[in-house]
Rosetta silent file (secondary structure, phi, psi, omega in degrees, C-alpha in Angstrom):
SEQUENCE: XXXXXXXXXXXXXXXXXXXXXXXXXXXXXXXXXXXXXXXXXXXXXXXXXXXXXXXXXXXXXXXXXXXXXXXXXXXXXXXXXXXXXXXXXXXXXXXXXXXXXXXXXXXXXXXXXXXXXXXXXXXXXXXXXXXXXXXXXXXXXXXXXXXXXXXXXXXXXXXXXXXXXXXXXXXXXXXXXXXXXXXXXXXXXXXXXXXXXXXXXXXX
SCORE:     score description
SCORE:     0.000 S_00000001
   1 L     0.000  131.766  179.795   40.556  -47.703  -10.169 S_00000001
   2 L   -68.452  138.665 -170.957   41.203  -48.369  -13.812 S_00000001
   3 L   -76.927 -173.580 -171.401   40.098  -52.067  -15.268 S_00000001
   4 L   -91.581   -4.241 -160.887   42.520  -54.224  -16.856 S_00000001
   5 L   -81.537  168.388 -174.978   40.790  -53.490  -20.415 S_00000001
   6 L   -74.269  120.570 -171.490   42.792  -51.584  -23.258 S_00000001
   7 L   -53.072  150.945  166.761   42.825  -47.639  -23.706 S_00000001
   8 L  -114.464  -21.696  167.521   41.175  -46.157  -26.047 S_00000001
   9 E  -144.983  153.245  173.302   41.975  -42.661  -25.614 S_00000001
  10 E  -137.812  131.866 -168.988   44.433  -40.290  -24.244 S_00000001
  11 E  -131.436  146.264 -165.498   43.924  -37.027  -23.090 S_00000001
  12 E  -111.358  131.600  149.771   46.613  -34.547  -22.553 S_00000001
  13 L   -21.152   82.358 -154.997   47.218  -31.747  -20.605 S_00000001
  14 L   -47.620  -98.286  167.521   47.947  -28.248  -22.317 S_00000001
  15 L   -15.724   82.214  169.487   50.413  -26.402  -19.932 S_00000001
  16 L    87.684   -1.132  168.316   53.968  -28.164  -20.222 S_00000001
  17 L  -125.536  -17.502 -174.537   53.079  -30.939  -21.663 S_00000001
  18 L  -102.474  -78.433 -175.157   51.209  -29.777  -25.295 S_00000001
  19 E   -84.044   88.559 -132.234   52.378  -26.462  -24.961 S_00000001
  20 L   -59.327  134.496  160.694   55.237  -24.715  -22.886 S_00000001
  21 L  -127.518  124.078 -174.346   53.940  -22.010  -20.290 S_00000001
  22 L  -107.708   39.731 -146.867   56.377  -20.116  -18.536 S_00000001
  23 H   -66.337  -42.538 -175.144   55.706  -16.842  -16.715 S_00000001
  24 H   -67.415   -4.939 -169.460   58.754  -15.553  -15.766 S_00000001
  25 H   -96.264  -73.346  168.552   60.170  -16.080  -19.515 S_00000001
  26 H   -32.480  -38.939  163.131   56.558  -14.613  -21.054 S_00000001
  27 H   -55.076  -73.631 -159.309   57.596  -11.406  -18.095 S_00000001
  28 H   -42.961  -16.555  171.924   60.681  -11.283  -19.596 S_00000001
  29 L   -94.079    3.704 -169.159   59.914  -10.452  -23.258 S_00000001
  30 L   -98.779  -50.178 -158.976   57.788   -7.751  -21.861 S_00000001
  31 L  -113.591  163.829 -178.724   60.149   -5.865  -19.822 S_00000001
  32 L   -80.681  -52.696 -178.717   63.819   -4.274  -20.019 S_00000001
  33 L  -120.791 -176.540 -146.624   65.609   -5.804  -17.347 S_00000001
  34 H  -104.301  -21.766 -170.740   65.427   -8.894  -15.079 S_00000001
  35 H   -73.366  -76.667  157.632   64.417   -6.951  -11.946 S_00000001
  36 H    -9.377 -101.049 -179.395   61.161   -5.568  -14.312 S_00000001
  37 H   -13.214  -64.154  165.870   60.626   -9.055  -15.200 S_00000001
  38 H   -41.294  -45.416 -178.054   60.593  -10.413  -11.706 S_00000001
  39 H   -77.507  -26.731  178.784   57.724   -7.839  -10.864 S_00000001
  40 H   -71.555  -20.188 -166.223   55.583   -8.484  -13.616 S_00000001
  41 H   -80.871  -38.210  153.819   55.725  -12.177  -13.559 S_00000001
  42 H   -61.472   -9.275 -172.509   55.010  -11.742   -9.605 S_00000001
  43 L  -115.685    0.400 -173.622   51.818   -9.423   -9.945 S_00000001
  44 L  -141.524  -45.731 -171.588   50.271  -11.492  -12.938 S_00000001
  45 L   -85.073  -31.887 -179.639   51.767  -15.477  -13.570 S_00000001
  46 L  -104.732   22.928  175.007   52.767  -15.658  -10.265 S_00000001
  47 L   -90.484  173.357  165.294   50.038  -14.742   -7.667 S_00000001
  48 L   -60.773  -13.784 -168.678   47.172  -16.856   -6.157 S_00000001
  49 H   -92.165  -27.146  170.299   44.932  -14.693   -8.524 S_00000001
  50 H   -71.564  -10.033  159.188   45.961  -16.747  -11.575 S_00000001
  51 H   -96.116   -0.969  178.660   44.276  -19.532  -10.569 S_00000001
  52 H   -88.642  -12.063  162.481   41.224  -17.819   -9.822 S_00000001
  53 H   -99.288  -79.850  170.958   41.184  -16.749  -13.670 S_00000001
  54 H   -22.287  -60.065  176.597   41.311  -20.543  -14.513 S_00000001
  55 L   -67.142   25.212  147.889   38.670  -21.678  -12.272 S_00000001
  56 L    78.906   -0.833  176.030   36.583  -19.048  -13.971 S_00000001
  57 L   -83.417   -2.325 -175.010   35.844  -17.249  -10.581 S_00000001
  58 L  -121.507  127.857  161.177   37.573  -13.919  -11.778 S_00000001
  59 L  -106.688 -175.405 -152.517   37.514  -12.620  -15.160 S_00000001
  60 H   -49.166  -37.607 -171.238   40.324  -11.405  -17.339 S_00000001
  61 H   -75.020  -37.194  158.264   39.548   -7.346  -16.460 S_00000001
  62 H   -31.792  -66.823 -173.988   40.225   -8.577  -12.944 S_00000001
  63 H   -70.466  -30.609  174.522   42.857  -10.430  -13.101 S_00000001
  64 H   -94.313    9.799  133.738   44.056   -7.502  -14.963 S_00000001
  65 H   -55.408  -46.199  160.441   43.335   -4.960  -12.928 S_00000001
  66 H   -68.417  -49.801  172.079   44.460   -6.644   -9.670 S_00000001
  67 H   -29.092  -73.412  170.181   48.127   -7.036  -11.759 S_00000001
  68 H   -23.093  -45.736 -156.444   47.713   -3.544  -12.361 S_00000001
  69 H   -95.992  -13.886  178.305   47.593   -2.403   -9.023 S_00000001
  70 H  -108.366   38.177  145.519   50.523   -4.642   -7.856 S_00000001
  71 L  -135.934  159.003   98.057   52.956   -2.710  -10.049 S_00000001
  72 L    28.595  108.171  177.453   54.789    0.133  -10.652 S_00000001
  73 H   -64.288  -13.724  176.063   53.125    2.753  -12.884 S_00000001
  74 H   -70.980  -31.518  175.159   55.579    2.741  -15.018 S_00000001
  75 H   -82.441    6.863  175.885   55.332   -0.687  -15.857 S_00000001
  76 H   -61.954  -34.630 -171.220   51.466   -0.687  -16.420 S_00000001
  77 H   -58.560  -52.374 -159.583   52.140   -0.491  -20.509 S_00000001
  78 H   -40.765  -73.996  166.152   54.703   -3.393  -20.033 S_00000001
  79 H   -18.533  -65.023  154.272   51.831   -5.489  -18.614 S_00000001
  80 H   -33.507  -68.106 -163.788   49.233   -4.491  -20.942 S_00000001
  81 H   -72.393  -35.641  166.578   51.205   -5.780  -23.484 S_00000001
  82 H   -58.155  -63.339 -158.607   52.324   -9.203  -21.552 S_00000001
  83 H   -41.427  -49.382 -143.362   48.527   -9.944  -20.967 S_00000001
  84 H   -80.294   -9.457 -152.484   46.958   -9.378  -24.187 S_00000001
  85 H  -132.742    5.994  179.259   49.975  -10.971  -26.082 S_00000001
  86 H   -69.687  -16.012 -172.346   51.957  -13.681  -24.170 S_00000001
  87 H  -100.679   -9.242  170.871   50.245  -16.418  -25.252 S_00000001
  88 H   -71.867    5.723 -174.926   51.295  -15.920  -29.057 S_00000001
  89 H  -112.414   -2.417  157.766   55.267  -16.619  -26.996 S_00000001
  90 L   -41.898   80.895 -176.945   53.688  -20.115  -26.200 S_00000001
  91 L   -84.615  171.585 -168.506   55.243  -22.656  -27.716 S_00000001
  92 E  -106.734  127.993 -164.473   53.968  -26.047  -29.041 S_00000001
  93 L  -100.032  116.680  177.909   56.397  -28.808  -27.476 S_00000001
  94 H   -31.730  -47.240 -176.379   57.068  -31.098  -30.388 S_00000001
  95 H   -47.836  -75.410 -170.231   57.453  -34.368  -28.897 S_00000001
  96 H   -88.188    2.214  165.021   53.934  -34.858  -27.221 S_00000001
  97 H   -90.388  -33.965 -178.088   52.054  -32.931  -30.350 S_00000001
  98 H   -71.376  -64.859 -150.730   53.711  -35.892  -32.963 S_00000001
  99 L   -61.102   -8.993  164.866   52.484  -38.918  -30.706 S_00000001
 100 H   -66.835  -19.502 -159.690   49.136  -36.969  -30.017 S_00000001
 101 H  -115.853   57.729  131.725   48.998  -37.039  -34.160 S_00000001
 102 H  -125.382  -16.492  161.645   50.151  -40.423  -34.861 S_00000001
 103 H   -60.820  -68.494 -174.649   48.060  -41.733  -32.201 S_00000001
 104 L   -57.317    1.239 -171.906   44.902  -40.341  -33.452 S_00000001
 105 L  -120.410   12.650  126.120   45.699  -41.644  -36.864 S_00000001
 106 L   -66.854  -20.628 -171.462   45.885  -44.806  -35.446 S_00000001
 107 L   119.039   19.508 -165.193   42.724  -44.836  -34.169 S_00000001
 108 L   -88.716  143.621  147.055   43.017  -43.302  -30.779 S_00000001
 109 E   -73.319  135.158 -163.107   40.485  -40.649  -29.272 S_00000001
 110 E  -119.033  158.468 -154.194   42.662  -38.000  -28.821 S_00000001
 111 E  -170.577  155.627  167.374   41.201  -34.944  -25.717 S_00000001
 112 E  -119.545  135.938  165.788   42.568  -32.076  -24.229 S_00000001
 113 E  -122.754  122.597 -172.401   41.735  -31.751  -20.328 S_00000001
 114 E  -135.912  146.845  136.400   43.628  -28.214  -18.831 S_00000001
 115 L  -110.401  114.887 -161.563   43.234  -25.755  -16.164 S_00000001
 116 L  -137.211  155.163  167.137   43.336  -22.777  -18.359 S_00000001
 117 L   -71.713 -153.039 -163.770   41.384  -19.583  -18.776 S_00000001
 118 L  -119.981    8.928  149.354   38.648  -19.112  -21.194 S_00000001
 119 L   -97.425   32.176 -153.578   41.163  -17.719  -23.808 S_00000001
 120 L   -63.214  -63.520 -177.777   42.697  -21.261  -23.885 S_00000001
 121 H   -34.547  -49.445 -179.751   42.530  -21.230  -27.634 S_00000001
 122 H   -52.444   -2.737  168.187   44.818  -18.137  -28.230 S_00000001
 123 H  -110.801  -29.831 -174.245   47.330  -20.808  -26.863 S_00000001
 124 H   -72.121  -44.274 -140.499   45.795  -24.193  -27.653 S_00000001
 125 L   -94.264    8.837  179.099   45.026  -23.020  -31.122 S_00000001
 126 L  -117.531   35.083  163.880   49.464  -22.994  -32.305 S_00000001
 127 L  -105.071  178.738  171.592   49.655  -26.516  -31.065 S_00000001
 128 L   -72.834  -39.871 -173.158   49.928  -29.170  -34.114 S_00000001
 129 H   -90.063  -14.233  174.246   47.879  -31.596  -32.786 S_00000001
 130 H   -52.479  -15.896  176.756   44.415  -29.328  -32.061 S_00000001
 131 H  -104.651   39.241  172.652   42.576  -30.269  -35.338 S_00000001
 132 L  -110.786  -45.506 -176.363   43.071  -33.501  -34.368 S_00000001
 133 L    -5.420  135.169  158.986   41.200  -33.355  -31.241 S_00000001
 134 L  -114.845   16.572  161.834   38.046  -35.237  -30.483 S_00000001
 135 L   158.825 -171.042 -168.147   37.249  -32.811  -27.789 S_00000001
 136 E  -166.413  139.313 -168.461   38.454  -30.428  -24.901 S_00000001
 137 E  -131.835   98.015 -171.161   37.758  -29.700  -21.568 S_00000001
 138 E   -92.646  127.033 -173.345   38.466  -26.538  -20.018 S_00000001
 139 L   -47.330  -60.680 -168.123   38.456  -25.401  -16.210 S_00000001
 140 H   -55.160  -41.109 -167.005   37.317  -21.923  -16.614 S_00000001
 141 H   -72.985  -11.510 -178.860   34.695  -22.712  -18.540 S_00000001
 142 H  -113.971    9.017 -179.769   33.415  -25.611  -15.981 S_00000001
 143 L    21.994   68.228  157.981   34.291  -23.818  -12.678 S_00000001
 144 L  -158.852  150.822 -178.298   36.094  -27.425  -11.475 S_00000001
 145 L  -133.233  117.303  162.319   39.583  -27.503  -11.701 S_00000001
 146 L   -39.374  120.936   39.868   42.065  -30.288  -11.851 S_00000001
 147 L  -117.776   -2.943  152.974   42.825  -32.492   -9.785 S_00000001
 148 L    13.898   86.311 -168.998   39.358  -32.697   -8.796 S_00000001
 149 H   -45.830  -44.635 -166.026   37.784  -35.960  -10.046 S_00000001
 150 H   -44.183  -27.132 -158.090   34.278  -34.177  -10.701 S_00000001
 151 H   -95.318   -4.241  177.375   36.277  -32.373  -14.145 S_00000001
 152 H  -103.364  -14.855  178.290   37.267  -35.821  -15.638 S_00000001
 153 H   -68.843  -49.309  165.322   34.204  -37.499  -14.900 S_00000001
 154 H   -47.318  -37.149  150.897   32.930  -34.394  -16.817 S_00000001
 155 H   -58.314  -45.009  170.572   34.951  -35.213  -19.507 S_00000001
 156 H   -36.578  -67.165 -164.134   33.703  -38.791  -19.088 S_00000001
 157 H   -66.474  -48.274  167.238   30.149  -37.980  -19.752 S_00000001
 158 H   -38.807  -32.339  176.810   30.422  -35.357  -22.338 S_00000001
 159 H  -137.298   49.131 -167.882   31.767  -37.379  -24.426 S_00000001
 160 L    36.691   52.440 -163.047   31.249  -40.801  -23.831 S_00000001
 161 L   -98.528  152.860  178.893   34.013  -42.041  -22.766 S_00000001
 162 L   -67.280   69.187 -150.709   35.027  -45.394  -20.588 S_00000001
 163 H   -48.475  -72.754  149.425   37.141  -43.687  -17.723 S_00000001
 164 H    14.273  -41.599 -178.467   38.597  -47.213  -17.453 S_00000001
 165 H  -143.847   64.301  166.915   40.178  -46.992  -21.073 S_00000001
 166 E  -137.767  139.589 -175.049   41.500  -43.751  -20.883 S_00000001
 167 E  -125.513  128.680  169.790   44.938  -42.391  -20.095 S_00000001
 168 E   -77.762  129.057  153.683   45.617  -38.617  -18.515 S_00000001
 169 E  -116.953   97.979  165.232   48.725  -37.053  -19.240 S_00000001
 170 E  -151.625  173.573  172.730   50.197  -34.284  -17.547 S_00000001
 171 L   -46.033  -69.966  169.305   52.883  -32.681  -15.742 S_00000001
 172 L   -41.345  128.042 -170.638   51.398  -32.632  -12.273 S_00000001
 173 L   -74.710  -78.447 -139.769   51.121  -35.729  -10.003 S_00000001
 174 L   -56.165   -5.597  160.286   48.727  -34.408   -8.172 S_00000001
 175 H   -76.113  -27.130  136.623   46.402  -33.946  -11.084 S_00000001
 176 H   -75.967   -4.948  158.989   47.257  -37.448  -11.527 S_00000001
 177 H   -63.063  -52.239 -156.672   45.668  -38.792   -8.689 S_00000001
 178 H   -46.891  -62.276 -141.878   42.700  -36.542   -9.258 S_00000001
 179 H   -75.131  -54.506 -155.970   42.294  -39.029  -12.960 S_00000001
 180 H   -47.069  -48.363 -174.120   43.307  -42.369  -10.973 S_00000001
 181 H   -56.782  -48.158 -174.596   40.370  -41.342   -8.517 S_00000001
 182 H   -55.447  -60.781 -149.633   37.908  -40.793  -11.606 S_00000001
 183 L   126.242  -11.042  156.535   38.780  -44.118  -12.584 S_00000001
 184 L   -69.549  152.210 -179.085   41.621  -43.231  -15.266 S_00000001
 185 E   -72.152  170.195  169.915   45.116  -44.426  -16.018 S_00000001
 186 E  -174.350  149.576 -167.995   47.028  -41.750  -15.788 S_00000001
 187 E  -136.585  157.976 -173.514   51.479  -41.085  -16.508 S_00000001
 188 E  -105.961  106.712 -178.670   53.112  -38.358  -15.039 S_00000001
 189 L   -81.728  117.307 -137.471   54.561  -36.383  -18.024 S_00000001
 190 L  -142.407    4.703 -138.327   58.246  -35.416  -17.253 S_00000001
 191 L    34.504   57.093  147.442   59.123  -35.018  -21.054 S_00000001
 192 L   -89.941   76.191 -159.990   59.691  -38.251  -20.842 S_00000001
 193 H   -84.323  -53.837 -174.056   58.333  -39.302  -24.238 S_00000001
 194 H   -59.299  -31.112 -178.187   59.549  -42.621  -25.108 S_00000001
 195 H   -51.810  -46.938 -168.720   58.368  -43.464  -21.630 S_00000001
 196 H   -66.993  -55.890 -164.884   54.778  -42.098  -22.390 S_00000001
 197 H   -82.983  -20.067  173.800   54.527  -43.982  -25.699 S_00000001
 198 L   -86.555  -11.100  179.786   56.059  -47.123  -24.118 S_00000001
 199 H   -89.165  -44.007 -179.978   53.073  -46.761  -21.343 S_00000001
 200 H   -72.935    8.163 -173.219   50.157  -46.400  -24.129 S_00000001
 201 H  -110.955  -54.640  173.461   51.515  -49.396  -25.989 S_00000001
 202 H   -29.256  -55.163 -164.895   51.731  -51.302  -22.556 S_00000001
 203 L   -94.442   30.690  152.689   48.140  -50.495  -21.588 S_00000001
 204 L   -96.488    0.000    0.000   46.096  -51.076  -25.438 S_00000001
């Protein structure tokens, strides 16, 4: 449980809250029609196998390879071309990249915590707010996955932070329990911005 003392940092979530991810939209620039779309976005964003390339238990020629085999040969180019290049259709959501960069230039530690693969950057690296960072913590690369307390606690240690005067932001409740359990604050991001900026002013 988080003390009563004032944050000091806030660490954000990538996926939907830095950065929009979308699979069936990311299918959909790939392919001709909506039916196309539907299969690729089922054989690659939307199986059980995509979190198994986040936790780092799979790697990419897997995950692409299993994809593979759950389509239509005709659509193997279409695919190719979604994997290697979908994350350059990523966009950076505006909102939560200014108050990540007006925060840190108040004096806030500013953190990324995601479950993401171990290409995070080809998506991470078009948000606004990444050279602001004062670090990042990725699942695949830690085989622990939000909401799992063990990956913020991880964050805790690496970089010496107070779990206590820290606040997690992301889309997922249940990844906010995960930080309440570490001992973090944590807001359920909704794009609900003014809300978000009226909660970090509450708790410093």
């Amino acid at each position: 449980m988080a003390s009563g003392r004032p944050i000091r940092n806030i660490i954000f979530d990538m996926g939907n809250v830095l950065m929009t991810f979308d699979g069936p939209r990311f299918a959909g620039l790939f392919t001709d029609t909506p039916e196309d779309a539907e299969l690729l976005d089922g054989a690659l964003f939307g199986t059980t196998m995509w979190s198994l390339l986040d936790s780092g238990t799979i790697s990419h020629e897997t995950m692409r390879r299993y994809a593979l085999a759950h389509l239509p040969e005709r659509l193997h180019p279409n695919l190719n071309e979604c994997f290697d290049h979908w994350p350059e259709h990523s966009e950076p959501i505006a909102a939560t990249n200014e108050l990540g960069i007006r925060l840190k230039r108040e004096g806030y530690g500013i953190y990324v915590l995601s479950n993401a693969n171990t290409r995070i950057m080809d998506q991470l690296g078009h948000a606004p707010v990444t050279p602001y960072l004062d670090g990042c913590v990725v699942s695949a690369k830690e085989r622990i996955m939000k909401p799992d307390p063990a990956i913020f606690r991880l964050l805790c240690l690496r970089y010496r932070l107070d779990p206590a005067e820290c606040l997690f932001v992301d889309d997922n409740a249940d990844n906010c329990e995960g930080a309440r359990a570490a001992g973090m604050h944590a807001f359920h991001y909704q794009d609900n911005i003014a809300e978000l900026e009226a909660n970090v002013r509450l708790l410093s």
